[in-house]
Amino acid sequence: MVWTGLLVGAIFGIILQRGRICINSAFRDVLIFKDNYLMKFAALAIALQSITLLLFAQFGVIKLSAMPLNWIANIVGGYIFGIGMVLAGGCASGVTYRVGEGMTTAWLAALAFGLTAQATSGGVLSGWMKWLNKYNITVASNSSVYVSKTGPTLATIFNVNPWIITLIFVVLLLWYAFGTKTSQRETKINWIVAAVLIAILQPIAWWASAASGRNYGLGITGGWTNILSVYTGNKPLNWIGAEVLGIILGAMFIAIVGKEFKLRMPKKPSTYLQVLVGGVLMGFGAATAGGCNIGHFLTGVPTLAISSIVTSIFFLLGNWTMAWLLFGRER
Amino acid sequence: MAKYQVAKSIDVRGEVCPVPDVETKRALKGMKPGEILEVWIDYPMSKERIPESVKKMGHEVLEIEEVGASEWKIYIKVKG
């Protein structure tokens, strides 16, 4: 069933590349460039996914699972990840699809990201994780759409039907997406189409991933650590590892077709140093927080997971801190 | 060769996001009205973002010229 990961990843990679989807830019643009184009994509994608995921769960195709809440891990990891993505020149997914486009800075950032995530989850820094995991909070589920023991969600906290919270959530996000002025931009697929495609892909990804034994939706971090352990430790490729490979191959394919593939190298060598530091911070942050901008922000928030909502807020704050320091004068 | 009377030229090929955007804005700030800035880029997202953001600032985008495989030159006329 690992090959389904490759297929889902390839489709995801094509959407990311064509839609120019970068969560780092989405966060930063709102603050520095007063541009909400990608933030609107994120809001709409999250709104639509919260419906499609819940529909699939309601019909018993998938069981939603929220990551455990861990205040220290989510806040510290989220903030560090947020700082890292600005330095790395892209979030975990942005860097991953740019690997396929031939962006050499992304290669280094991705490698540093994967290695540090691996070191944090199972390597030299794993003592930190072992200590942190003592503070994981999980609760008994209040609805059949969730697995029996899950991280707390807005539905479990208020002890109401997930549909009620989801509908309120969706109305708020749709108001933001369609009720406010949108920055103009010319792209190959616009933000609305990209969000709809992701909302269709996400529950299918969850279902395919669960069939291989990993009960979660789209992600990046676990995929990179898996690919590295396949390479250095001869471990089997798992679903999420195949998905990340798929993203790279899908993005590479569509970039070549669109004549957008090129080996891109910056003139200032110090850029490599900057993305290296960014990759390290992202890897440490993502492993600490339990996920990156895809695992937590794009996939976790639609499940109403408190852990993902808290982490995403700190992704945003970390991003804004670093973006302000580097580019604040350009406002 | 030169299509326009370019007063300033910047080469931001290979730079990571959002350096091309930021460098363009920095360059425009130091220029006089009517002068033309040439921005050399190689990332498609820059081709889509930079013209929109400089238009928003009131400058005029004269042309986005394809100069090679995934390489473009954007010519921007400073407002005034």
mmCIF file of N, CA and C in Angstrom, chain A residues 62-192:
data_model
loop_
_atom_site.group_PDB
_atom_site.id
_atom_site.type_symbol
_atom_site.label_atom_id
_atom_site.label_comp_id
_atom_site.label_asym_id
_atom_site.label_seq_id
_atom_site.Cartn_x
_atom_site.Cartn_y
_atom_site.Cartn_z
ATOM 1 N N ILE A 62 -12.911 6.895 7.401
ATOM 2 C CA ILE A 62 -11.708 7.155 8.188
ATOM 3 C C ILE A 62 -12.097 7.449 9.642
ATOM 4 N N LYS A 63 -11.120 7.373 10.537
ATOM 5 C CA LYS A 63 -11.301 7.790 11.934
ATOM 6 C C LYS A 63 -10.356 8.949 12.174
ATOM 7 N N LEU A 64 -10.890 10.103 12.528
ATOM 8 C CA LEU A 64 -10.023 11.249 12.755
ATOM 9 C C LEU A 64 -9.218 11.052 14.036
ATOM 10 N N SER A 65 -7.998 11.578 14.019
ATOM 11 C CA SER A 65 -7.149 11.465 15.187
ATOM 12 C C SER A 65 -6.408 12.783 15.357
ATOM 13 N N ALA A 66 -6.561 13.393 16.530
ATOM 14 C CA ALA A 66 -5.867 14.656 16.792
ATOM 15 C C ALA A 66 -4.573 14.350 17.512
ATOM 16 N N MET A 67 -3.525 15.122 17.208
ATOM 17 C CA MET A 67 -2.263 14.908 17.911
ATOM 18 C C MET A 67 -2.413 15.327 19.367
ATOM 19 N N PRO A 68 -1.697 14.644 20.282
ATOM 20 C CA PRO A 68 -1.809 14.991 21.700
ATOM 21 C C PRO A 68 -1.468 16.461 21.928
ATOM 22 N N LEU A 69 -2.142 17.057 22.890
ATOM 23 C CA LEU A 69 -1.813 18.437 23.253
ATOM 24 C C LEU A 69 -0.611 18.412 24.191
ATOM 25 N N ASN A 70 0.355 19.257 23.930
ATOM 26 C CA ASN A 70 1.524 19.351 24.795
ATOM 27 C C ASN A 70 1.955 20.810 24.766
ATOM 28 N N TRP A 71 1.569 21.542 25.798
ATOM 29 C CA TRP A 71 1.763 22.990 25.781
ATOM 30 C C TRP A 71 3.206 23.381 25.481
ATOM 31 N N ILE A 72 4.170 22.759 26.176
ATOM 32 C CA ILE A 72 5.578 23.139 25.982
ATOM 33 C C ILE A 72 6.003 22.808 24.558
ATOM 34 N N ALA A 73 5.723 21.570 24.135
ATOM 35 C CA ALA A 73 6.169 21.127 22.812
ATOM 36 C C ALA A 73 5.521 21.953 21.712
ATOM 37 N N ASN A 74 4.226 22.184 21.817
ATOM 38 C CA ASN A 74 3.516 22.900 20.764
ATOM 39 C C ASN A 74 3.956 24.362 20.679
ATOM 40 N N ILE A 75 4.144 24.993 21.830
ATOM 41 C CA ILE A 75 4.524 26.411 21.832
ATOM 42 C C ILE A 75 5.990 26.588 21.416
ATOM 43 N N VAL A 76 6.877 25.863 22.091
ATOM 44 C CA VAL A 76 8.316 26.004 21.795
ATOM 45 C C VAL A 76 8.633 25.520 20.379
ATOM 46 N N GLY A 77 8.141 24.319 20.056
ATOM 47 C CA GLY A 77 8.405 23.750 18.727
ATOM 48 C C GLY A 77 7.806 24.621 17.632
ATOM 49 N N GLY A 78 6.585 25.087 17.849
ATOM 50 C CA GLY A 78 5.907 25.914 16.850
ATOM 51 C C GLY A 78 6.659 27.202 16.590
ATOM 52 N N TYR A 79 7.106 27.852 17.664
ATOM 53 C CA TYR A 79 7.799 29.137 17.530
ATOM 54 C C TYR A 79 9.136 28.970 16.799
ATOM 55 N N ILE A 80 9.878 27.938 17.186
ATOM 56 C CA ILE A 80 11.181 27.701 16.546
ATOM 57 C C ILE A 80 10.998 27.341 15.067
ATOM 58 N N PHE A 81 9.984 26.538 14.781
ATOM 59 C CA PHE A 81 9.696 26.187 13.387
ATOM 60 C C PHE A 81 9.371 27.449 12.585
ATOM 61 N N GLY A 82 8.578 28.323 13.206
ATOM 62 C CA GLY A 82 8.177 29.567 12.534
ATOM 63 C C GLY A 82 9.364 30.442 12.179
ATOM 64 N N ILE A 83 10.330 30.516 13.075
ATOM 65 C CA ILE A 83 11.563 31.274 12.818
ATOM 66 C C ILE A 83 12.351 30.595 11.697
ATOM 67 N N GLY A 84 12.425 29.264 11.793
ATOM 68 C CA GLY A 84 13.212 28.489 10.825
ATOM 69 C C GLY A 84 12.719 28.634 9.401
ATOM 70 N N MET A 85 11.385 28.665 9.214
ATOM 71 C CA MET A 85 10.884 28.691 7.837
ATOM 72 C C MET A 85 11.241 29.984 7.115
ATOM 73 N N VAL A 86 11.376 31.072 7.848
ATOM 74 C CA VAL A 86 11.757 32.334 7.206
ATOM 75 C C VAL A 86 13.213 32.232 6.720
ATOM 76 N N LEU A 87 14.086 31.700 7.575
ATOM 77 C CA LEU A 87 15.497 31.573 7.218
ATOM 78 C C LEU A 87 15.694 30.558 6.087
ATOM 79 N N ALA A 88 14.915 29.484 6.115
ATOM 80 C CA ALA A 88 15.082 28.427 5.127
ATOM 81 C C ALA A 88 14.524 28.823 3.762
ATOM 82 N N GLY A 89 13.770 29.920 3.714
ATOM 83 C CA GLY A 89 13.185 30.347 2.451
ATOM 84 C C GLY A 89 11.995 29.500 2.049
ATOM 85 N N GLY A 90 11.326 28.937 3.037
ATOM 86 C CA GLY A 90 10.137 28.134 2.753
ATOM 87 C C GLY A 90 9.822 27.241 3.918
ATOM 88 N N CYS A 91 8.558 26.884 4.041
ATOM 89 C CA CYS A 91 8.133 25.963 5.096
ATOM 90 C C CYS A 91 8.532 24.554 4.684
ATOM 91 N N ALA A 92 8.139 23.580 5.470
ATOM 92 C CA ALA A 92 8.516 22.206 5.170
ATOM 93 C C ALA A 92 8.009 21.778 3.792
ATOM 94 N N SER A 93 6.767 22.133 3.469
ATOM 95 C CA SER A 93 6.229 21.718 2.169
ATOM 96 C C SER A 93 6.814 22.576 1.044
ATOM 97 N N GLY A 94 7.014 23.868 1.329
ATOM 98 C CA GLY A 94 7.571 24.757 0.324
ATOM 99 C C GLY A 94 8.959 24.300 -0.093
ATOM 100 N N VAL A 95 9.765 23.960 0.911
ATOM 101 C CA VAL A 95 11.116 23.498 0.643
ATOM 102 C C VAL A 95 11.073 22.162 -0.111
ATOM 103 N N THR A 96 10.136 21.293 0.265
ATOM 104 C CA THR A 96 10.052 19.972 -0.359
ATOM 105 C C THR A 96 9.699 20.060 -1.842
ATOM 106 N N TYR A 97 8.694 20.876 -2.182
ATOM 107 C CA TYR A 97 8.362 20.928 -3.615
ATOM 108 C C TYR A 97 9.427 21.691 -4.405
ATOM 109 N N ARG A 98 10.134 22.636 -3.740
ATOM 110 C CA ARG A 98 11.193 23.357 -4.452
ATOM 111 C C ARG A 98 12.408 22.471 -4.716
ATOM 112 N N VAL A 99 12.554 21.403 -3.916
ATOM 113 C CA VAL A 99 13.609 20.431 -4.209
ATOM 114 C C VAL A 99 13.395 19.918 -5.634
ATOM 115 N N GLY A 100 12.136 19.636 -5.968
ATOM 116 C CA GLY A 100 11.797 19.130 -7.294
ATOM 117 C C GLY A 100 11.936 20.161 -8.398
ATOM 118 N N GLU A 101 11.887 21.441 -8.034
ATOM 119 C CA GLU A 101 12.022 22.501 -9.044
ATOM 120 C C GLU A 101 13.473 22.827 -9.365
ATOM 121 N N GLY A 102 14.394 22.218 -8.582
ATOM 122 C CA GLY A 102 15.813 22.453 -8.844
ATOM 123 C C GLY A 102 16.414 23.590 -8.038
ATOM 124 N N MET A 103 15.720 23.978 -6.985
ATOM 125 C CA MET A 103 16.226 25.067 -6.122
ATOM 126 C C MET A 103 17.273 24.468 -5.190
ATOM 127 N N THR A 104 18.549 24.799 -5.425
ATOM 128 C CA THR A 104 19.607 24.114 -4.659
ATOM 129 C C THR A 104 19.620 24.523 -3.184
ATOM 130 N N THR A 105 19.168 25.750 -2.891
ATOM 131 C CA THR A 105 19.093 26.138 -1.480
ATOM 132 C C THR A 105 18.077 25.261 -0.751
ATOM 133 N N ALA A 106 17.014 24.857 -1.468
ATOM 134 C CA ALA A 106 15.999 23.996 -0.866
ATOM 135 C C ALA A 106 16.555 22.599 -0.571
ATOM 136 N N TRP A 107 17.497 22.141 -1.418
ATOM 137 C CA TRP A 107 18.101 20.828 -1.175
ATOM 138 C C TRP A 107 18.799 20.814 0.178
ATOM 139 N N LEU A 108 19.574 21.868 0.411
ATOM 140 C CA LEU A 108 20.321 21.940 1.668
ATOM 141 C C LEU A 108 19.367 22.117 2.848
ATOM 142 N N ALA A 109 18.377 22.982 2.679
ATOM 143 C CA ALA A 109 17.420 23.210 3.756
ATOM 144 C C ALA A 109 16.669 21.926 4.086
ATOM 145 N N ALA A 110 16.257 21.185 3.060
ATOM 146 C CA ALA A 110 15.499 19.950 3.274
ATOM 147 C C ALA A 110 16.350 18.896 3.987
ATOM 148 N N LEU A 111 17.604 18.807 3.575
ATOM 149 C CA LEU A 111 18.508 17.844 4.191
ATOM 150 C C LEU A 111 18.732 18.177 5.672
ATOM 151 N N ALA A 112 18.966 19.453 5.949
ATOM 152 C CA ALA A 112 19.172 19.891 7.336
ATOM 153 C C ALA A 112 17.892 19.676 8.144
ATOM 154 N N PHE A 113 16.753 19.927 7.499
ATOM 155 C CA PHE A 113 15.458 19.746 8.140
ATOM 156 C C PHE A 113 15.242 18.269 8.519
ATOM 157 N N GLY A 114 15.424 17.387 7.546
ATOM 158 C CA GLY A 114 15.197 15.966 7.771
ATOM 159 C C GLY A 114 16.143 15.390 8.816
ATOM 160 N N LEU A 115 17.425 15.742 8.701
ATOM 161 C CA LEU A 115 18.423 15.208 9.629
ATOM 162 C C LEU A 115 18.143 15.659 11.064
ATOM 163 N N THR A 116 17.791 16.936 11.212
ATOM 164 C CA THR A 116 17.561 17.441 12.568
ATOM 165 C C THR A 116 16.258 16.887 13.142
ATOM 166 N N ALA A 117 15.262 16.719 12.295
ATOM 167 C CA ALA A 117 14.012 16.109 12.767
ATOM 168 C C ALA A 117 14.297 14.686 13.253
ATOM 169 N N GLN A 118 15.131 13.975 12.493
ATOM 170 C CA GLN A 118 15.501 12.606 12.855
ATOM 171 C C GLN A 118 16.292 12.584 14.161
ATOM 172 N N ALA A 119 17.236 13.517 14.285
ATOM 173 C CA ALA A 119 18.049 13.596 15.505
ATOM 174 C C ALA A 119 17.170 13.892 16.717
ATOM 175 N N THR A 120 16.135 14.694 16.505
ATOM 176 C CA THR A 120 15.270 15.084 17.610
ATOM 177 C C THR A 120 14.309 13.965 17.986
ATOM 178 N N SER A 121 13.742 13.305 16.978
ATOM 179 C CA SER A 121 12.752 12.270 17.318
ATOM 180 C C SER A 121 13.400 10.965 17.761
ATOM 181 N N GLY A 122 14.567 10.624 17.192
ATOM 182 C CA GLY A 122 15.126 9.327 17.573
ATOM 183 C C GLY A 122 16.638 9.311 17.735
ATOM 184 N N GLY A 123 17.267 10.455 17.630
ATOM 185 C CA GLY A 123 18.726 10.470 17.672
ATOM 186 C C GLY A 123 19.279 11.093 18.932
ATOM 187 N N VAL A 124 20.296 11.917 18.728
ATOM 188 C CA VAL A 124 21.070 12.439 19.844
ATOM 189 C C VAL A 124 20.236 13.382 20.730
ATOM 190 N N LEU A 125 19.180 13.958 20.161
ATOM 191 C CA LEU A 125 18.352 14.884 20.941
ATOM 192 C C LEU A 125 17.083 14.215 21.485
ATOM 193 N N SER A 126 17.018 12.882 21.385
ATOM 194 C CA SER A 126 15.758 12.220 21.726
ATOM 195 C C SER A 126 15.430 12.285 23.221
ATOM 196 N N GLY A 127 16.431 12.575 24.054
ATOM 197 C CA GLY A 127 16.160 12.743 25.487
ATOM 198 C C GLY A 127 15.179 13.874 25.746
ATOM 199 N N TRP A 128 15.315 14.927 24.959
ATOM 200 C CA TRP A 128 14.417 16.080 25.022
ATOM 201 C C TRP A 128 12.979 15.649 24.735
ATOM 202 N N MET A 129 12.828 14.800 23.701
ATOM 203 C CA MET A 129 11.484 14.341 23.337
ATOM 204 C C MET A 129 10.910 13.430 24.411
ATOM 205 N N LYS A 130 11.776 12.595 24.969
ATOM 206 C CA LYS A 130 11.320 11.656 25.993
ATOM 207 C C LYS A 130 10.783 12.423 27.203
ATOM 208 N N TRP A 131 11.512 13.490 27.545
ATOM 209 C CA TRP A 131 11.089 14.328 28.667
ATOM 210 C C TRP A 131 9.775 15.037 28.331
ATOM 211 N N LEU A 132 9.712 15.583 27.108
ATOM 212 C CA LEU A 132 8.513 16.328 26.695
ATOM 213 C C LEU A 132 7.263 15.453 26.667
ATOM 214 N N ASN A 133 7.452 14.218 26.190
ATOM 215 C CA ASN A 133 6.292 13.338 25.991
ATOM 216 C C ASN A 133 5.541 13.042 27.287
ATOM 217 N N LYS A 134 6.218 13.271 28.436
ATOM 218 C CA LYS A 134 5.531 13.064 29.721
ATOM 219 C C LYS A 134 4.367 14.034 29.880
ATOM 220 N N TYR A 135 4.427 15.147 29.132
ATOM 221 C CA TYR A 135 3.388 16.175 29.278
ATOM 222 C C TYR A 135 2.324 16.111 28.191
ATOM 223 N N ASN A 136 2.320 15.000 27.443
ATOM 224 C CA ASN A 136 1.287 14.832 26.417
ATOM 225 C C ASN A 136 -0.087 14.664 27.052
ATOM 226 N N ILE A 137 -1.065 15.369 26.487
ATOM 227 C CA ILE A 137 -2.425 15.252 27.001
ATOM 228 C C ILE A 137 -3.302 14.594 25.941
ATOM 229 N N THR A 138 -3.924 13.482 26.299
ATOM 230 C CA THR A 138 -4.922 12.877 25.412
ATOM 231 C C THR A 138 -6.205 12.695 26.204
ATOM 232 N N VAL A 139 -7.312 12.608 25.496
ATOM 233 C CA VAL A 139 -8.606 12.468 26.160
ATOM 234 C C VAL A 139 -9.401 11.339 25.497
ATOM 235 N N ALA A 140 -10.465 10.908 26.187
ATOM 236 C CA ALA A 140 -11.370 9.933 25.576
ATOM 237 C C ALA A 140 -12.257 10.697 24.595
ATOM 238 N N SER A 141 -12.467 10.105 23.442
ATOM 239 C CA SER A 141 -13.243 10.777 22.406
ATOM 240 C C SER A 141 -14.724 10.865 22.787
ATOM 241 N N ASN A 142 -15.389 11.951 22.330
ATOM 242 C CA ASN A 142 -16.819 12.087 22.606
ATOM 243 C C ASN A 142 -17.663 11.823 21.369
ATOM 244 N N SER A 143 -17.008 11.367 20.309
ATOM 245 C CA SER A 143 -17.762 11.152 19.073
ATOM 246 C C SER A 143 -17.131 10.022 18.292
ATOM 247 N N SER A 144 -17.962 9.320 17.529
ATOM 248 C CA SER A 144 -17.459 8.173 16.773
ATOM 249 C C SER A 144 -16.577 8.604 15.600
ATOM 250 N N VAL A 145 -16.537 9.917 15.298
ATOM 251 C CA VAL A 145 -15.680 10.327 14.185
ATOM 252 C C VAL A 145 -14.206 10.313 14.577
ATOM 253 N N TYR A 146 -13.947 10.355 15.888
ATOM 254 C CA TYR A 146 -12.557 10.332 16.349
ATOM 255 C C TYR A 146 -12.184 8.933 16.844
ATOM 256 N N VAL A 147 -10.874 8.642 16.852
ATOM 257 C CA VAL A 147 -10.403 7.406 17.484
ATOM 258 C C VAL A 147 -10.701 7.506 18.984
ATOM 259 N N SER A 148 -10.726 6.364 19.671
ATOM 260 C CA SER A 148 -11.226 6.379 21.050
ATOM 261 C C SER A 148 -10.360 7.219 21.984
ATOM 262 N N LYS A 149 -9.050 7.209 21.749
ATOM 263 C CA LYS A 149 -8.179 8.048 22.564
ATOM 264 C C LYS A 149 -7.484 9.044 21.634
ATOM 265 N N THR A 150 -7.797 10.316 21.826
ATOM 266 C CA THR A 150 -7.306 11.314 20.881
ATOM 267 C C THR A 150 -6.759 12.514 21.636
ATOM 268 N N GLY A 151 -5.991 13.339 20.929
ATOM 269 C CA GLY A 151 -5.618 14.625 21.508
ATOM 270 C C GLY A 151 -6.893 15.437 21.638
ATOM 271 N N PRO A 152 -6.946 16.363 22.607
ATOM 272 C CA PRO A 152 -8.176 17.147 22.763
ATOM 273 C C PRO A 152 -8.468 17.979 21.506
ATOM 274 N N THR A 153 -9.737 18.107 21.176
ATOM 275 C CA THR A 153 -10.157 18.936 20.053
ATOM 276 C C THR A 153 -11.187 19.932 20.567
ATOM 277 N N LEU A 154 -11.531 20.896 19.744
ATOM 278 C CA LEU A 154 -12.557 21.858 20.157
ATOM 279 C C LEU A 154 -13.854 21.116 20.491
ATOM 280 N N ALA A 155 -14.124 20.012 19.781
ATOM 281 C CA ALA A 155 -15.355 19.252 20.030
ATOM 282 C C ALA A 155 -15.311 18.518 21.363
ATOM 283 N N THR A 156 -14.147 17.967 21.731
ATOM 284 C CA THR A 156 -14.087 17.237 22.998
ATOM 285 C C THR A 156 -14.076 18.218 24.176
ATOM 286 N N ILE A 157 -13.450 19.375 23.999
ATOM 287 C CA ILE A 157 -13.370 20.351 25.091
ATOM 288 C C ILE A 157 -14.747 20.908 25.439
ATOM 289 N N PHE A 158 -15.509 21.268 24.406
ATOM 290 C CA PHE A 158 -16.851 21.794 24.663
ATOM 291 C C PHE A 158 -17.894 20.684 24.753
ATOM 292 N N ASN A 159 -17.410 19.458 24.536
ATOM 293 C CA ASN A 159 -18.264 18.273 24.557
ATOM 294 C C ASN A 159 -19.528 18.433 23.710
ATOM 295 N N VAL A 160 -19.324 18.860 22.482
ATOM 296 C CA VAL A 160 -20.440 18.976 21.548
ATOM 297 C C VAL A 160 -20.123 18.181 20.287
ATOM 298 N N ASN A 161 -21.135 18.009 19.471
ATOM 299 C CA ASN A 161 -20.965 17.322 18.202
ATOM 300 C C ASN A 161 -19.955 18.090 17.325
ATOM 301 N N PRO A 162 -18.959 17.385 16.765
ATOM 302 C CA PRO A 162 -17.946 18.068 15.957
ATOM 303 C C PRO A 162 -18.542 18.908 14.821
ATOM 304 N N TRP A 163 -19.701 18.505 14.319
ATOM 305 C CA TRP A 163 -20.318 19.249 13.212
ATOM 306 C C TRP A 163 -20.651 20.685 13.616
ATOM 307 N N ILE A 164 -21.069 20.867 14.884
ATOM 308 C CA ILE A 164 -21.456 22.214 15.313
ATOM 309 C C ILE A 164 -20.246 23.146 15.261
ATOM 310 N N ILE A 165 -19.141 22.698 15.870
ATOM 311 C CA ILE A 165 -17.928 23.526 15.880
ATOM 312 C C ILE A 165 -17.427 23.731 14.457
ATOM 313 N N THR A 166 -17.453 22.641 13.685
ATOM 314 C CA THR A 166 -16.944 22.738 12.317
ATOM 315 C C THR A 166 -17.710 23.774 11.518
ATOM 316 N N LEU A 167 -19.028 23.785 11.660
ATOM 317 C CA LEU A 167 -19.824 24.727 10.873
ATOM 318 C C LEU A 167 -19.542 26.182 11.277
ATOM 319 N N ILE A 168 -19.358 26.419 12.577
ATOM 320 C CA ILE A 168 -19.025 27.785 13.032
ATOM 321 C C ILE A 168 -17.670 28.201 12.447
ATOM 322 N N PHE A 169 -16.729 27.276 12.569
ATOM 323 C CA PHE A 169 -15.370 27.436 12.085
ATOM 324 C C PHE A 169 -15.376 27.752 10.577
ATOM 325 N N VAL A 170 -16.160 26.988 9.836
ATOM 326 C CA VAL A 170 -16.216 27.141 8.384
ATOM 327 C C VAL A 170 -16.800 28.505 8.007
ATOM 328 N N VAL A 171 -17.842 28.917 8.708
ATOM 329 C CA VAL A 171 -18.469 30.215 8.407
ATOM 330 C C VAL A 171 -17.456 31.345 8.608
ATOM 331 N N LEU A 172 -16.704 31.283 9.719
ATOM 332 C CA LEU A 172 -15.699 32.320 9.994
ATOM 333 C C LEU A 172 -14.629 32.370 8.900
ATOM 334 N N LEU A 173 -14.139 31.184 8.526
ATOM 335 C CA LEU A 173 -13.079 31.132 7.514
ATOM 336 C C LEU A 173 -13.591 31.569 6.140
ATOM 337 N N LEU A 174 -14.816 31.180 5.813
ATOM 338 C CA LEU A 174 -15.380 31.561 4.512
ATOM 339 C C LEU A 174 -15.610 33.066 4.451
ATOM 340 N N TRP A 175 -15.981 33.633 5.597
ATOM 341 C CA TRP A 175 -16.152 35.085 5.639
ATOM 342 C C TRP A 175 -14.817 35.766 5.328
ATOM 343 N N TYR A 176 -13.754 35.254 5.936
ATOM 344 C CA TYR A 176 -12.431 35.829 5.671
ATOM 345 C C TYR A 176 -12.054 35.649 4.197
ATOM 346 N N ALA A 177 -12.311 34.447 3.678
ATOM 347 C CA ALA A 177 -11.878 34.137 2.313
ATOM 348 C C ALA A 177 -12.646 34.940 1.269
ATOM 349 N N PHE A 178 -13.950 35.106 1.472
ATOM 350 C CA PHE A 178 -14.744 35.737 0.421
ATOM 351 C C PHE A 178 -15.304 37.108 0.803
ATOM 352 N N GLY A 179 -15.268 37.429 2.095
ATOM 353 C CA GLY A 179 -15.866 38.686 2.531
ATOM 354 C C GLY A 179 -14.884 39.842 2.590
ATOM 355 N N THR A 180 -13.591 39.552 2.378
ATOM 356 C CA THR A 180 -12.610 40.631 2.429
ATOM 357 C C THR A 180 -11.915 40.723 1.075
ATOM 358 N N LYS A 181 -11.244 41.838 0.834
ATOM 359 C CA LYS A 181 -10.617 42.080 -0.458
ATOM 360 C C LYS A 181 -9.406 41.157 -0.665
ATOM 361 N N THR A 182 -9.301 40.592 -1.859
ATOM 362 C CA THR A 182 -8.203 39.673 -2.151
ATOM 363 C C THR A 182 -7.111 40.368 -2.954
ATOM 364 N N SER A 183 -5.850 40.123 -2.567
ATOM 365 C CA SER A 183 -4.732 40.640 -3.351
ATOM 366 C C SER A 183 -4.710 39.911 -4.695
ATOM 367 N N GLN A 184 -4.394 40.653 -5.752
ATOM 368 C CA GLN A 184 -4.374 40.056 -7.087
ATOM 369 C C GLN A 184 -3.048 39.358 -7.352
ATOM 370 N N ARG A 185 -3.119 38.286 -8.068
ATOM 371 C CA ARG A 185 -1.897 37.621 -8.484
ATOM 372 C C ARG A 185 -2.223 36.696 -9.646
ATOM 373 N N GLU A 186 -1.271 36.561 -10.534
ATOM 374 C CA GLU A 186 -1.482 35.687 -11.673
ATOM 375 C C GLU A 186 -0.804 34.355 -11.362
ATOM 376 N N THR A 187 -1.572 33.268 -11.296
ATOM 377 C CA THR A 187 -0.952 31.965 -11.056
ATOM 378 C C THR A 187 -1.505 30.947 -12.030
ATOM 379 N N LYS A 188 -0.867 29.794 -12.059
ATOM 380 C CA LYS A 188 -1.303 28.747 -12.985
ATOM 381 C C LYS A 188 -2.629 28.141 -12.533
ATOM 382 N N ILE A 189 -2.758 27.886 -11.227
ATOM 383 C CA ILE A 189 -4.095 27.549 -10.714
ATOM 384 C C ILE A 189 -4.360 28.509 -9.567
ATOM 385 N N ASN A 190 -5.535 29.104 -9.532
ATOM 386 C CA ASN A 190 -5.759 30.138 -8.527
ATOM 387 C C ASN A 190 -6.049 29.536 -7.152
ATOM 388 N N TRP A 191 -6.098 30.386 -6.156
ATOM 389 C CA TRP A 191 -6.183 29.921 -4.768
ATOM 390 C C TRP A 191 -7.446 29.109 -4.493
ATOM 391 N N ILE A 192 -8.539 29.459 -5.165
ATOM 392 C CA ILE A 192 -9.791 28.742 -4.890
ATOM 393 C C ILE A 192 -9.712 27.313 -5.426
#
